[in-house]
JSON list of C-alpha atoms in Angstrom, two decimals:
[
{"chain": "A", "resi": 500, "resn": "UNK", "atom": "CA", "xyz": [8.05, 19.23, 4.32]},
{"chain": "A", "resi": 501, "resn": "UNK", "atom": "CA", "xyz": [4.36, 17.79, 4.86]},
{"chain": "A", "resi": 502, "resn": "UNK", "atom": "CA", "xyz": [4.51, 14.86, 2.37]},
{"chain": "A", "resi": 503, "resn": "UNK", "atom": "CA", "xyz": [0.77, 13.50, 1.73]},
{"chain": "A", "resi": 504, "resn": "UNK", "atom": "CA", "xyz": [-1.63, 14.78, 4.09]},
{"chain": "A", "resi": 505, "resn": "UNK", "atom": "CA", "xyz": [-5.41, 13.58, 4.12]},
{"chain": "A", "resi": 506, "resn": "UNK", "atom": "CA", "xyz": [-8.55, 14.91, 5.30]},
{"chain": "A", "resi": 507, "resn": "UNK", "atom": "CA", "xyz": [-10.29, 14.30, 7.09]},
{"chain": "A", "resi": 508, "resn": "UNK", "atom": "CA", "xyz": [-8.69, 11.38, 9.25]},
{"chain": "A", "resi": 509, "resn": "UNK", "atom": "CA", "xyz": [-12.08, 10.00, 10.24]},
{"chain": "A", "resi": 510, "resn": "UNK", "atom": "CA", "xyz": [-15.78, 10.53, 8.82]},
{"chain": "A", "resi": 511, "resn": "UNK", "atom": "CA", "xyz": [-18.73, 8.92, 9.21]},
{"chain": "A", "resi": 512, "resn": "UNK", "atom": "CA", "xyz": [-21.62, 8.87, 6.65]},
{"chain": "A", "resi": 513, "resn": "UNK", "atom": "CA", "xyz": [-25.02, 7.94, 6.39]},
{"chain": "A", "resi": 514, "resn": "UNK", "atom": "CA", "xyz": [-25.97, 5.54, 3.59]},
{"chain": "A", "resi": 515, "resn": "UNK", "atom": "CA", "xyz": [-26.56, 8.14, 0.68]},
{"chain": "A", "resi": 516, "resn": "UNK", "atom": "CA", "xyz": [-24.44, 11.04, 1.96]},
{"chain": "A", "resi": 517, "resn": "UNK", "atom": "CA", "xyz": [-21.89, 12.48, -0.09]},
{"chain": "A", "resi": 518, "resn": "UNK", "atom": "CA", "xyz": [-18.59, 13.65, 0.67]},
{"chain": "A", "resi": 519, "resn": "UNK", "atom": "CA", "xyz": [-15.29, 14.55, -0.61]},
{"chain": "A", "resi": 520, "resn": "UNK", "atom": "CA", "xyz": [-11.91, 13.15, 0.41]},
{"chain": "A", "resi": 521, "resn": "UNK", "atom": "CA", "xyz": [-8.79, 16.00, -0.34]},
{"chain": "A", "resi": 522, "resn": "UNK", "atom": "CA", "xyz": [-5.17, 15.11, -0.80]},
{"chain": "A", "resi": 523, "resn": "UNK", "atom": "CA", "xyz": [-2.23, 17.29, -1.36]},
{"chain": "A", "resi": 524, "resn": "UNK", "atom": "CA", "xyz": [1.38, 16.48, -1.85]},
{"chain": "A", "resi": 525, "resn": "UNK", "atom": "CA", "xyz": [3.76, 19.25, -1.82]},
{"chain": "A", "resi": 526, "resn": "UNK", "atom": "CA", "xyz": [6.68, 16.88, -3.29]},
{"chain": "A", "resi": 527, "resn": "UNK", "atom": "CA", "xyz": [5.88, 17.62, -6.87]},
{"chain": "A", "resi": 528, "resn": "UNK", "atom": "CA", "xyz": [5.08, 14.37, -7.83]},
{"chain": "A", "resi": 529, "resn": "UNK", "atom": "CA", "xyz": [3.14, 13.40, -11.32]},
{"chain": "A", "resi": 530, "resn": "UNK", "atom": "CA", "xyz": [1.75, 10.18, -10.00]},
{"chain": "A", "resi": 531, "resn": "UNK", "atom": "CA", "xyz": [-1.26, 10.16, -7.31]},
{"chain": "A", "resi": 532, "resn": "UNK", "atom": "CA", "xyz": [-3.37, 7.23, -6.28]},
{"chain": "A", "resi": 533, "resn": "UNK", "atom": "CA", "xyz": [-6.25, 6.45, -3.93]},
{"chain": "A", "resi": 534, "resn": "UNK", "atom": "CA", "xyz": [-6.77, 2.94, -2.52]},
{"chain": "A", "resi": 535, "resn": "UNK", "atom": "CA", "xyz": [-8.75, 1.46, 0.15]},
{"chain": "A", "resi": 536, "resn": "UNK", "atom": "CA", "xyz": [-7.84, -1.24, 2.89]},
{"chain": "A", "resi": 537, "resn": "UNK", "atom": "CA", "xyz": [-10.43, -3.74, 4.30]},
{"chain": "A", "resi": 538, "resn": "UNK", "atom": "CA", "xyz": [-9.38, -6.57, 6.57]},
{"chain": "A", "resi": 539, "resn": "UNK", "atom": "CA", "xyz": [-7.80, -9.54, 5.51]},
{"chain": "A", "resi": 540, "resn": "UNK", "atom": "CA", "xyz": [-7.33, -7.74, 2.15]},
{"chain": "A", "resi": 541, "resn": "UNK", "atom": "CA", "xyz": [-4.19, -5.82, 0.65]},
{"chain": "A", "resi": 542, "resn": "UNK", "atom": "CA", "xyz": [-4.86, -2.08, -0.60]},
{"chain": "A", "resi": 543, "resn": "UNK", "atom": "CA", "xyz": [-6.77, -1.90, -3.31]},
{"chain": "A", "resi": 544, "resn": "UNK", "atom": "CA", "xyz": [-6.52, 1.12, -6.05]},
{"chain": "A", "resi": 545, "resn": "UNK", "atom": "CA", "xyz": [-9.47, 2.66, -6.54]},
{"chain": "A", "resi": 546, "resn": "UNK", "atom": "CA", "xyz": [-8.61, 5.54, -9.17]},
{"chain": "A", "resi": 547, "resn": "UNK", "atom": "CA", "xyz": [-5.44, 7.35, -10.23]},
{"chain": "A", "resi": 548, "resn": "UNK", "atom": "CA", "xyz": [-3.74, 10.04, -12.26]},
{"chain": "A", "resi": 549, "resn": "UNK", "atom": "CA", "xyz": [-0.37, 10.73, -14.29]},
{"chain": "A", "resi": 550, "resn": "UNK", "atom": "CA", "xyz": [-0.31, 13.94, -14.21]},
{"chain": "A", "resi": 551, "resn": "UNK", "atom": "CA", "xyz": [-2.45, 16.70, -13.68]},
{"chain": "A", "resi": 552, "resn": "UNK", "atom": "CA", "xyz": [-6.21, 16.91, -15.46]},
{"chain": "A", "resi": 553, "resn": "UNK", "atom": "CA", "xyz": [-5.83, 12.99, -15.76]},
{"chain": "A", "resi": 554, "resn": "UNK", "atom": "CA", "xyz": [-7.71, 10.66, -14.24]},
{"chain": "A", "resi": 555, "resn": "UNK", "atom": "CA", "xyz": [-8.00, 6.14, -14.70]},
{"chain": "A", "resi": 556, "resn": "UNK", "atom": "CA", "xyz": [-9.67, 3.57, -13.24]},
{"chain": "A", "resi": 557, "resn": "UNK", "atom": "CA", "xyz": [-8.33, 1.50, -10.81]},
{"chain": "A", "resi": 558, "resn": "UNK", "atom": "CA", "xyz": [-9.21, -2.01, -9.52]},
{"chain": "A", "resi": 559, "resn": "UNK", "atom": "CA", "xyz": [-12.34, -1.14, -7.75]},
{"chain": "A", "resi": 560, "resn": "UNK", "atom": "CA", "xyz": [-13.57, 2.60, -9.10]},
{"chain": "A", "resi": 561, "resn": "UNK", "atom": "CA", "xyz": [-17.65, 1.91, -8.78]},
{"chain": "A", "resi": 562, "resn": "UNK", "atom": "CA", "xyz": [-19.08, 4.18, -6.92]},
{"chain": "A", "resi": 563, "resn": "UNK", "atom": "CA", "xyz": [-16.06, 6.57, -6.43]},
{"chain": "A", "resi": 564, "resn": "UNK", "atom": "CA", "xyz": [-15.21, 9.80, -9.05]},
{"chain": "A", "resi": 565, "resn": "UNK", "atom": "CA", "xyz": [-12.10, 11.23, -8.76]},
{"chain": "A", "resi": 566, "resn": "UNK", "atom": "CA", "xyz": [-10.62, 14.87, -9.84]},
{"chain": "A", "resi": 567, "resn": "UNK", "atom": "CA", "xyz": [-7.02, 16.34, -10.26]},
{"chain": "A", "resi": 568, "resn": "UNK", "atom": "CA", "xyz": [-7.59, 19.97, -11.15]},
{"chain": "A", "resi": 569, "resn": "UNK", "atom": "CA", "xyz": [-4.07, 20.87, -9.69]},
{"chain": "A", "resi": 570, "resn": "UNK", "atom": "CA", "xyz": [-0.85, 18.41, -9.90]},
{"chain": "A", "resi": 571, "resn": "UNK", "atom": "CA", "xyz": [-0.62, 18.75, -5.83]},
{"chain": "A", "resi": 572, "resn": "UNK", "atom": "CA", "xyz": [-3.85, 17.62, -5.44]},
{"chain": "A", "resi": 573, "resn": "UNK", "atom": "CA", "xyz": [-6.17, 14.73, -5.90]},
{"chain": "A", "resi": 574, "resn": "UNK", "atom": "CA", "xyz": [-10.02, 14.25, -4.60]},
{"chain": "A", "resi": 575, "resn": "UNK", "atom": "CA", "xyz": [-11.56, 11.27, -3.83]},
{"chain": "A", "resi": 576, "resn": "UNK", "atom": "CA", "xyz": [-15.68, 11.54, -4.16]},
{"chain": "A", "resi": 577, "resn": "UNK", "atom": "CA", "xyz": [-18.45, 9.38, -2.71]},
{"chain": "A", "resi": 578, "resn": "UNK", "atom": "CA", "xyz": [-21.59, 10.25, -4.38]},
{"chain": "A", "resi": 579, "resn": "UNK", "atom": "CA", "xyz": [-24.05, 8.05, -2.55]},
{"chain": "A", "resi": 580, "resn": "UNK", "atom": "CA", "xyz": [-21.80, 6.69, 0.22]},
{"chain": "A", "resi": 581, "resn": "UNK", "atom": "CA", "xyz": [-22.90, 2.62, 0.90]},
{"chain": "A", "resi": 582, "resn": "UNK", "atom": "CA", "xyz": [-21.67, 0.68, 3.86]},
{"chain": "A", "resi": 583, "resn": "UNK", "atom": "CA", "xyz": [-20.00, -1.43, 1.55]},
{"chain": "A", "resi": 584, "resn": "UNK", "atom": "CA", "xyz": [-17.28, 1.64, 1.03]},
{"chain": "A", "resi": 585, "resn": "UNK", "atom": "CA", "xyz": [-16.30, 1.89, 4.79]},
{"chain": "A", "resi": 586, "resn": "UNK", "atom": "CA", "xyz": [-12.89, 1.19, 4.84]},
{"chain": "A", "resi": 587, "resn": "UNK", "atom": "CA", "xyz": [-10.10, 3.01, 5.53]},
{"chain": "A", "resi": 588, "resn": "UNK", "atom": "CA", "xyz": [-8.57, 5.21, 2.27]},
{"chain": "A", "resi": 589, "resn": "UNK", "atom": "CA", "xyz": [-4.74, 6.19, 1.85]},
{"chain": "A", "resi": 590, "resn": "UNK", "atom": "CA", "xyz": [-3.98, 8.30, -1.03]},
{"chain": "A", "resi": 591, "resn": "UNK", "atom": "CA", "xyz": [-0.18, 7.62, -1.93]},
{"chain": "A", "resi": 592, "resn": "UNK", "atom": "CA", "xyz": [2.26, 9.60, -4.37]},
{"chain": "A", "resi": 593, "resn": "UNK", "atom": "CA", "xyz": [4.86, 8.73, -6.16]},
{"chain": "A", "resi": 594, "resn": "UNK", "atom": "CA", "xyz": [7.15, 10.24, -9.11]},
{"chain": "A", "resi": 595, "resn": "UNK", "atom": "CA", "xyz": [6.86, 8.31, -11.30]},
{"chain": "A", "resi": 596, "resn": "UNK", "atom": "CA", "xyz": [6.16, 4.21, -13.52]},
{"chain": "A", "resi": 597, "resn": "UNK", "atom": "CA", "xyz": [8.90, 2.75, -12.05]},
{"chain": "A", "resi": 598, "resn": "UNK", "atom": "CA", "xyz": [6.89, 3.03, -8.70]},
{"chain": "A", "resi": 599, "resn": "UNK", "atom": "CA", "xyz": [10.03, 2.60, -6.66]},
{"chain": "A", "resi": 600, "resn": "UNK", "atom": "CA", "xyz": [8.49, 4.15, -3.83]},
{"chain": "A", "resi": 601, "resn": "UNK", "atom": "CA", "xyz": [5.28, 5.16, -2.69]},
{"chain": "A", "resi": 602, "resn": "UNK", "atom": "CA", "xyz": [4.46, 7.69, -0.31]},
{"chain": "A", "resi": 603, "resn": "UNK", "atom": "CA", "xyz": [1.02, 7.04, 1.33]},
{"chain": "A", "resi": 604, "resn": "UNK", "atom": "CA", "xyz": [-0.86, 9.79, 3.52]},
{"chain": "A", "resi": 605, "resn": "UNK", "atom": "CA", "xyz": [-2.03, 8.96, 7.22]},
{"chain": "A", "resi": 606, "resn": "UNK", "atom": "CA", "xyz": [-5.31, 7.21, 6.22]},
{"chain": "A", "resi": 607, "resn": "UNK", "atom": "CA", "xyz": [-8.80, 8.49, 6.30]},
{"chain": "A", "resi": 608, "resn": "UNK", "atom": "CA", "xyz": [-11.35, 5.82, 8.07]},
{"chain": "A", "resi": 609, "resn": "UNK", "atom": "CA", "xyz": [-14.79, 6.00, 6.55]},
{"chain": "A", "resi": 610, "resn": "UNK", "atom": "CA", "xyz": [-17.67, 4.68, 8.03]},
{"chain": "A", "resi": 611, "resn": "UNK", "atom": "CA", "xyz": [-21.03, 4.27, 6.28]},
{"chain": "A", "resi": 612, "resn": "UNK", "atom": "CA", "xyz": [-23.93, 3.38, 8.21]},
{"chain": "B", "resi": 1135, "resn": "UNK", "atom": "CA", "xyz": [-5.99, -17.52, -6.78]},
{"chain": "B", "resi": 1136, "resn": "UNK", "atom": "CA", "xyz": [-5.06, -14.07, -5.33]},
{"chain": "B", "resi": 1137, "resn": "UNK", "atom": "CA", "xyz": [-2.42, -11.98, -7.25]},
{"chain": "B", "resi": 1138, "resn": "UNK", "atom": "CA", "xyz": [0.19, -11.90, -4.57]},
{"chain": "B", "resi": 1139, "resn": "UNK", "atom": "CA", "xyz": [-0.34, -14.36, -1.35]},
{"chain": "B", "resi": 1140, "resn": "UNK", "atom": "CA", "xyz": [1.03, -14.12, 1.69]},
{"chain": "B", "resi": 1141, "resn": "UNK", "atom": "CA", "xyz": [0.97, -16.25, 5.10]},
{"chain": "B", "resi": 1142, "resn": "UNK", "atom": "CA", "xyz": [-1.41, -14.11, 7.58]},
{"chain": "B", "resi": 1143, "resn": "UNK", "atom": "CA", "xyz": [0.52, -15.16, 10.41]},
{"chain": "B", "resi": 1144, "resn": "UNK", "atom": "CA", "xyz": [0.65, -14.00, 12.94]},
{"chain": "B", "resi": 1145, "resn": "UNK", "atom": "CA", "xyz": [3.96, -15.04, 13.47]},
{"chain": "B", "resi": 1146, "resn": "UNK", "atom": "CA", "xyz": [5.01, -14.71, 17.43]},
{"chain": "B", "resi": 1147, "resn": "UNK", "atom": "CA", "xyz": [8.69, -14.89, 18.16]},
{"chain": "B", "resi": 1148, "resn": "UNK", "atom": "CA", "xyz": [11.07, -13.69, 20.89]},
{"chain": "B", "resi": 1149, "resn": "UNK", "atom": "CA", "xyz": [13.31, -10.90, 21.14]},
{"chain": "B", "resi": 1150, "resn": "UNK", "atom": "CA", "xyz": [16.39, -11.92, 19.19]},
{"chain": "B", "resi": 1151, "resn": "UNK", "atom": "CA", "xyz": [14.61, -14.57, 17.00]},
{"chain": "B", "resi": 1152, "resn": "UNK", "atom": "CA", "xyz": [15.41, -14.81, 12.99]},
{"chain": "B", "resi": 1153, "resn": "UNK", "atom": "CA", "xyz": [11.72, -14.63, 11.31]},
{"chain": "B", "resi": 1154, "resn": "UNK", "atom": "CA", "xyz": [11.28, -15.23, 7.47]},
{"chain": "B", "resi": 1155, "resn": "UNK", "atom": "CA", "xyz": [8.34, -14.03, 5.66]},
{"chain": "B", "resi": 1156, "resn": "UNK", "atom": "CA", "xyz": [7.35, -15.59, 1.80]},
{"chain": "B", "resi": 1157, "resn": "UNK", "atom": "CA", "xyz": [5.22, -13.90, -0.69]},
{"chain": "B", "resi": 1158, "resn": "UNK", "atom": "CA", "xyz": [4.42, -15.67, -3.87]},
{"chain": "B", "resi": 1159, "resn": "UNK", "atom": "CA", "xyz": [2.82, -13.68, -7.21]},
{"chain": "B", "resi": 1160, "resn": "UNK", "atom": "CA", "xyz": [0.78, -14.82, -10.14]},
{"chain": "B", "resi": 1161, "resn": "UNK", "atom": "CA", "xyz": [2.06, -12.53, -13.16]},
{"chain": "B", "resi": 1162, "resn": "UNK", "atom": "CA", "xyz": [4.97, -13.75, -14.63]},
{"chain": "B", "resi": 1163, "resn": "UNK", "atom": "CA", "xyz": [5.56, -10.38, -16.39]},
{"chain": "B", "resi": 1164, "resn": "UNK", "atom": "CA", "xyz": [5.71, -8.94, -12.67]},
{"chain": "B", "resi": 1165, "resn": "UNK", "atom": "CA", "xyz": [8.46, -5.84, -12.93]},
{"chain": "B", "resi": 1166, "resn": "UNK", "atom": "CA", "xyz": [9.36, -4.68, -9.84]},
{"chain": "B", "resi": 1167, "resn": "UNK", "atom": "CA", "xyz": [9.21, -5.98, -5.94]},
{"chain": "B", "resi": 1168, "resn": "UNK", "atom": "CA", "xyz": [9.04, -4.36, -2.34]},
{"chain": "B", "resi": 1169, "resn": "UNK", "atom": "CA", "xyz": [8.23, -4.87, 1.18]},
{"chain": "B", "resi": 1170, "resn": "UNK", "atom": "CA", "xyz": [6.28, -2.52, 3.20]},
{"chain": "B", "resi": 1171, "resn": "UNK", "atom": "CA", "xyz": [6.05, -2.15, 6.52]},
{"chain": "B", "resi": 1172, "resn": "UNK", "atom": "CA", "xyz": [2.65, -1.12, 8.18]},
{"chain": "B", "resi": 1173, "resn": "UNK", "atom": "CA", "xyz": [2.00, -0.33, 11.65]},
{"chain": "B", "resi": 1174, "resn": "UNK", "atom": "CA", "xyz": [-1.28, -0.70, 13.68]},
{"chain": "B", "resi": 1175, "resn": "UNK", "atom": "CA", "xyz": [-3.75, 1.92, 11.94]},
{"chain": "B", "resi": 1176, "resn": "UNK", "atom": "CA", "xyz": [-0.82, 3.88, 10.08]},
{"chain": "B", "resi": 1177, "resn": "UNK", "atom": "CA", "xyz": [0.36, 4.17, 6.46]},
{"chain": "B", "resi": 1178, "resn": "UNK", "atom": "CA", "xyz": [1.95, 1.62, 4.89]},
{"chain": "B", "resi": 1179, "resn": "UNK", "atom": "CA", "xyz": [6.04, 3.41, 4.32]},
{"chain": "B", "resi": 1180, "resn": "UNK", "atom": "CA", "xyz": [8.39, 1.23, 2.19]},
{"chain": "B", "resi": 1181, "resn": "UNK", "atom": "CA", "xyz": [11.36, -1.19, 4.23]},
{"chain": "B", "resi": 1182, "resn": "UNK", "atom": "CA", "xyz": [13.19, -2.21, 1.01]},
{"chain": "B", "resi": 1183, "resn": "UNK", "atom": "CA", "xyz": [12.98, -3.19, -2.69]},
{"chain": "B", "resi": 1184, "resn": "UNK", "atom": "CA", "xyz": [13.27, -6.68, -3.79]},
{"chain": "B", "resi": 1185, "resn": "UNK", "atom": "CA", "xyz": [15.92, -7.67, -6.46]},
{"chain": "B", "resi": 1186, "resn": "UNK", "atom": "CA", "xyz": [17.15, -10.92, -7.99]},
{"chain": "B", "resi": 1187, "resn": "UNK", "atom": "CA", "xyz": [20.36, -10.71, -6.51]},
{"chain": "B", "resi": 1188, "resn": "UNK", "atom": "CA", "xyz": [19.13, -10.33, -3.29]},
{"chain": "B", "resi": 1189, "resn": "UNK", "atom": "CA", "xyz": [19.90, -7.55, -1.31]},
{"chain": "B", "resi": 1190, "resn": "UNK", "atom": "CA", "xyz": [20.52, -6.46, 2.02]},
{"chain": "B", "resi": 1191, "resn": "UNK", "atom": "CA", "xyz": [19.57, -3.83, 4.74]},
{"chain": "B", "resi": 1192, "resn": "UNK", "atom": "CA", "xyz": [21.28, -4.30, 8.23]},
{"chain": "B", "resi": 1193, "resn": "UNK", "atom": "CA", "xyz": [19.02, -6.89, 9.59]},
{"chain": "B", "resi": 1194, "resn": "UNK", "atom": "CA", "xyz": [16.24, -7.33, 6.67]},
{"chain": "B", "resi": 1195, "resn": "UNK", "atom": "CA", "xyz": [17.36, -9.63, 3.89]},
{"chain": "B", "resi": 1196, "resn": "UNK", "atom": "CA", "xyz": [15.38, -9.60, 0.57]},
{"chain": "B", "resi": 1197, "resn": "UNK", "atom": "CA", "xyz": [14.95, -12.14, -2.09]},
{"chain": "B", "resi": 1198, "resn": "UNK", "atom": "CA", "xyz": [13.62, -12.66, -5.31]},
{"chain": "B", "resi": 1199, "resn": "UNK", "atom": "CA", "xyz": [13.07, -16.01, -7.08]},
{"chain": "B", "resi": 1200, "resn": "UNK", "atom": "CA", "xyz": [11.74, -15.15, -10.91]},
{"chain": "B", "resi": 1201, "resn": "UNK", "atom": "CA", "xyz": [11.21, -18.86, -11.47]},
{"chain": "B", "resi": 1202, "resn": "UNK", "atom": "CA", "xyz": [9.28, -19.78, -8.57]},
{"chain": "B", "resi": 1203, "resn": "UNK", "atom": "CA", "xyz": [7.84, -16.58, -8.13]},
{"chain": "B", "resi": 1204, "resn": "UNK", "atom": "CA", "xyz": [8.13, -15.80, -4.83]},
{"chain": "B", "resi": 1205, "resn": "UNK", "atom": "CA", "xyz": [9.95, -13.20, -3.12]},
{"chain": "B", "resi": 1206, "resn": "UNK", "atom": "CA", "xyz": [11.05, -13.93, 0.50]},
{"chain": "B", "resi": 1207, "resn": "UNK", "atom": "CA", "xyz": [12.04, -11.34, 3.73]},
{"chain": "B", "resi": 1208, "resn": "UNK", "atom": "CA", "xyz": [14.36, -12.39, 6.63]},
{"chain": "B", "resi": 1209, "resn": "UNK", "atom": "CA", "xyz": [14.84, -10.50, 9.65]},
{"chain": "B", "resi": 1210, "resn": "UNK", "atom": "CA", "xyz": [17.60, -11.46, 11.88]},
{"chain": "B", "resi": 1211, "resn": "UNK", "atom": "CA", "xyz": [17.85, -10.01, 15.76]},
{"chain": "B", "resi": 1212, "resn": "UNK", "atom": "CA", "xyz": [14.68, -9.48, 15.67]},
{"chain": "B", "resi": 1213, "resn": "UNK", "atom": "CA", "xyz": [13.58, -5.88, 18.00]},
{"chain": "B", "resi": 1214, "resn": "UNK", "atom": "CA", "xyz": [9.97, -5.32, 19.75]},
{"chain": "B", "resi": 1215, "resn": "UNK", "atom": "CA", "xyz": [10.00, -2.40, 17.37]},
{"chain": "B", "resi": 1216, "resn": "UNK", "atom": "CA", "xyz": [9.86, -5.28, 14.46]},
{"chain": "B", "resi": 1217, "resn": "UNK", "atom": "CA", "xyz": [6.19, -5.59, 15.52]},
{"chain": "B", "resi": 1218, "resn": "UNK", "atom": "CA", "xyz": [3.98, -4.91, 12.65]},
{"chain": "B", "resi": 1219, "resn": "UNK", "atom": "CA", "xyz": [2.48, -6.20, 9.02]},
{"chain": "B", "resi": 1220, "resn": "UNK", "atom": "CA", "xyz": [4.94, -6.82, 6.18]},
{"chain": "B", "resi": 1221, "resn": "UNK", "atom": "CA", "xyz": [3.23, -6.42, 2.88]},
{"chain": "B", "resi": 1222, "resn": "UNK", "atom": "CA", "xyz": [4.80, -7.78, -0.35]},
{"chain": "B", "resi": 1223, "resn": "UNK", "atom": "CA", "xyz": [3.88, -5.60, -3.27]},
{"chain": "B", "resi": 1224, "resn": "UNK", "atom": "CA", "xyz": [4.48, -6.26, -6.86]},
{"chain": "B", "resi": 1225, "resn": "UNK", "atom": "CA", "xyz": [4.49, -4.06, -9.79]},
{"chain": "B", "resi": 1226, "resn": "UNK", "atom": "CA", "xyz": [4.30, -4.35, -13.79]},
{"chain": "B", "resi": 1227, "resn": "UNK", "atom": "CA", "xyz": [4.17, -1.21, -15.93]},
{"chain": "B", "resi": 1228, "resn": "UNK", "atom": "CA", "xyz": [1.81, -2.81, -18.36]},
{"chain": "B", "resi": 1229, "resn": "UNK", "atom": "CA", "xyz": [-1.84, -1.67, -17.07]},
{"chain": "B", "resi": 1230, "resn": "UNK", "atom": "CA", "xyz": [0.08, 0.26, -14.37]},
{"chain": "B", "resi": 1231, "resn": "UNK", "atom": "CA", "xyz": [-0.49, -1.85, -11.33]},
{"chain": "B", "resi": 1232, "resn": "UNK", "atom": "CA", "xyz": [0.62, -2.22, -8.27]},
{"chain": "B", "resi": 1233, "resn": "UNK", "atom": "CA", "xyz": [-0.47, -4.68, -6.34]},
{"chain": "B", "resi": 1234, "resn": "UNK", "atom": "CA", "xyz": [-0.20, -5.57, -2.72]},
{"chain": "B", "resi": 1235, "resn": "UNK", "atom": "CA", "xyz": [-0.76, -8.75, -0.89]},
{"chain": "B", "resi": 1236, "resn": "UNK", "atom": "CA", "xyz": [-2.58, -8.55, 2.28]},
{"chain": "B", "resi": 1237, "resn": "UNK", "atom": "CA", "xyz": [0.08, -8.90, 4.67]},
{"chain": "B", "resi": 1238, "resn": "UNK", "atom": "CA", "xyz": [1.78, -10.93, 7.36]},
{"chain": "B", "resi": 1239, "resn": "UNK", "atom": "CA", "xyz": [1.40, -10.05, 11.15]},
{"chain": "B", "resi": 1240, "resn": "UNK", "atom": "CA", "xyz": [4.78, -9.84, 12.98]},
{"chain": "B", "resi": 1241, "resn": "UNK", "atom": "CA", "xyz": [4.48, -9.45, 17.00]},
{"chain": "B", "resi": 1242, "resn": "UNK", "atom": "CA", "xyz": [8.07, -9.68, 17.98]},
{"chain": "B", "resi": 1243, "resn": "UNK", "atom": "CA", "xyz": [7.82, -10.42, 22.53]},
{"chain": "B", "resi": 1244, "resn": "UNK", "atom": "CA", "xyz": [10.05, -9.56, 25.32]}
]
């Protein structure tokens, strides 16, 4: 039993590159969430979903897009990646409101230069 | 003010030493409560909820204080393998939010 896996695990980016960050849980959860960590901060969300072909905005969604064609898995775009978005992402699962756990995937670390 | 505040630490303490941790939160309407550990560079995985009567996991005590608003984490014994960052979270269903504080540094020494 995986969990939430991420990839990739590290990237780096030029400023105005695109790229796409995949997550898959194979728990069968409704609930999916990205969020990003920067130092002396707590994780942020950026986007998330209740289910699949949903999609909200988090605290900080500008300059991210998000998609949830399937209810396993949940993408995380950059369309013109800024240094201001390197950070390191976790995308997290969960079953459902009550939110009494989260499951979180290994972490992606994103630099933009 | 930040939503949920915790001390930074870090918080240096011998093998064996009791260490308490406080987190204090804004939003009254505030559901639900947890700690989280977090390792160097890894994902944050959940240590225990948080409920008014307080609750108890071998050597991690919980606390929650609606009034006040703060919810508290004791360790007792404390283990090298206690090294790490303890992050209060806080959730209310309304606007479905979760929100994390941004941590306190443990470093637990021989």
């Amino acid at each position: 039993n995986a969990g939430v896996t991420q990839t990739p695990k590290f990237r780096v980016l030029k400023t105005g590159q695109s790229m796409t960050l995949l997550c898959a849980q194979d728990m069968n959860h409704e609930y999916m969430y990205w969020y990003r960590q920067d130092p002396g901060m707590g994780l942020r969300l950026i986007h998330y979903s209740v289910g699949e072909g949903t999609t909200a905005k988090g605290e900080v969604p500008d300059g991210y897009n998000v998609s949830r064609l399937k209810k396993q898995n949940f993408l995380l775009g950059l369309e013109s990646a800024a240094p201001s978005q390197t950070s390191v992402y976790f995308c997290a699962s969960s079953y459902g409101t009550t939110n009494e756990k989260l499951f979180f995937g290994s972490g992606t670390q994103l630099s933009v230069l | 003010r930040k939503e949920v505040e915790q001390d930074p630490g870090p918080f240096n303490v011998p093998e064996g030493a009791t260490v308490a941790f406080n987190c204090t939160y804004s939003n009254s309407a505030s559901q639900s409560f947890f700690w989280y550990r977090q390792d160097c560079r890894k994902e944050p995985k959940l240590l225990m909820s948080v409920y008014s009567s307080g609750n108890e996991d071998g050597r991690f005590t919980a606390q929650l204080n609606r009034a006040s608003q703060y919810i508290s984490l004791l360790i007792r014994d404390s283990k090298l393998s206690d090294s790490a960052t303890y992050l209060c979270v806080v959730f209310w269903g309304g606007g479905f939010k979760t929100i994390f504080g941004a941590g306190t540094r443990l470093f637990v020494k021989a």
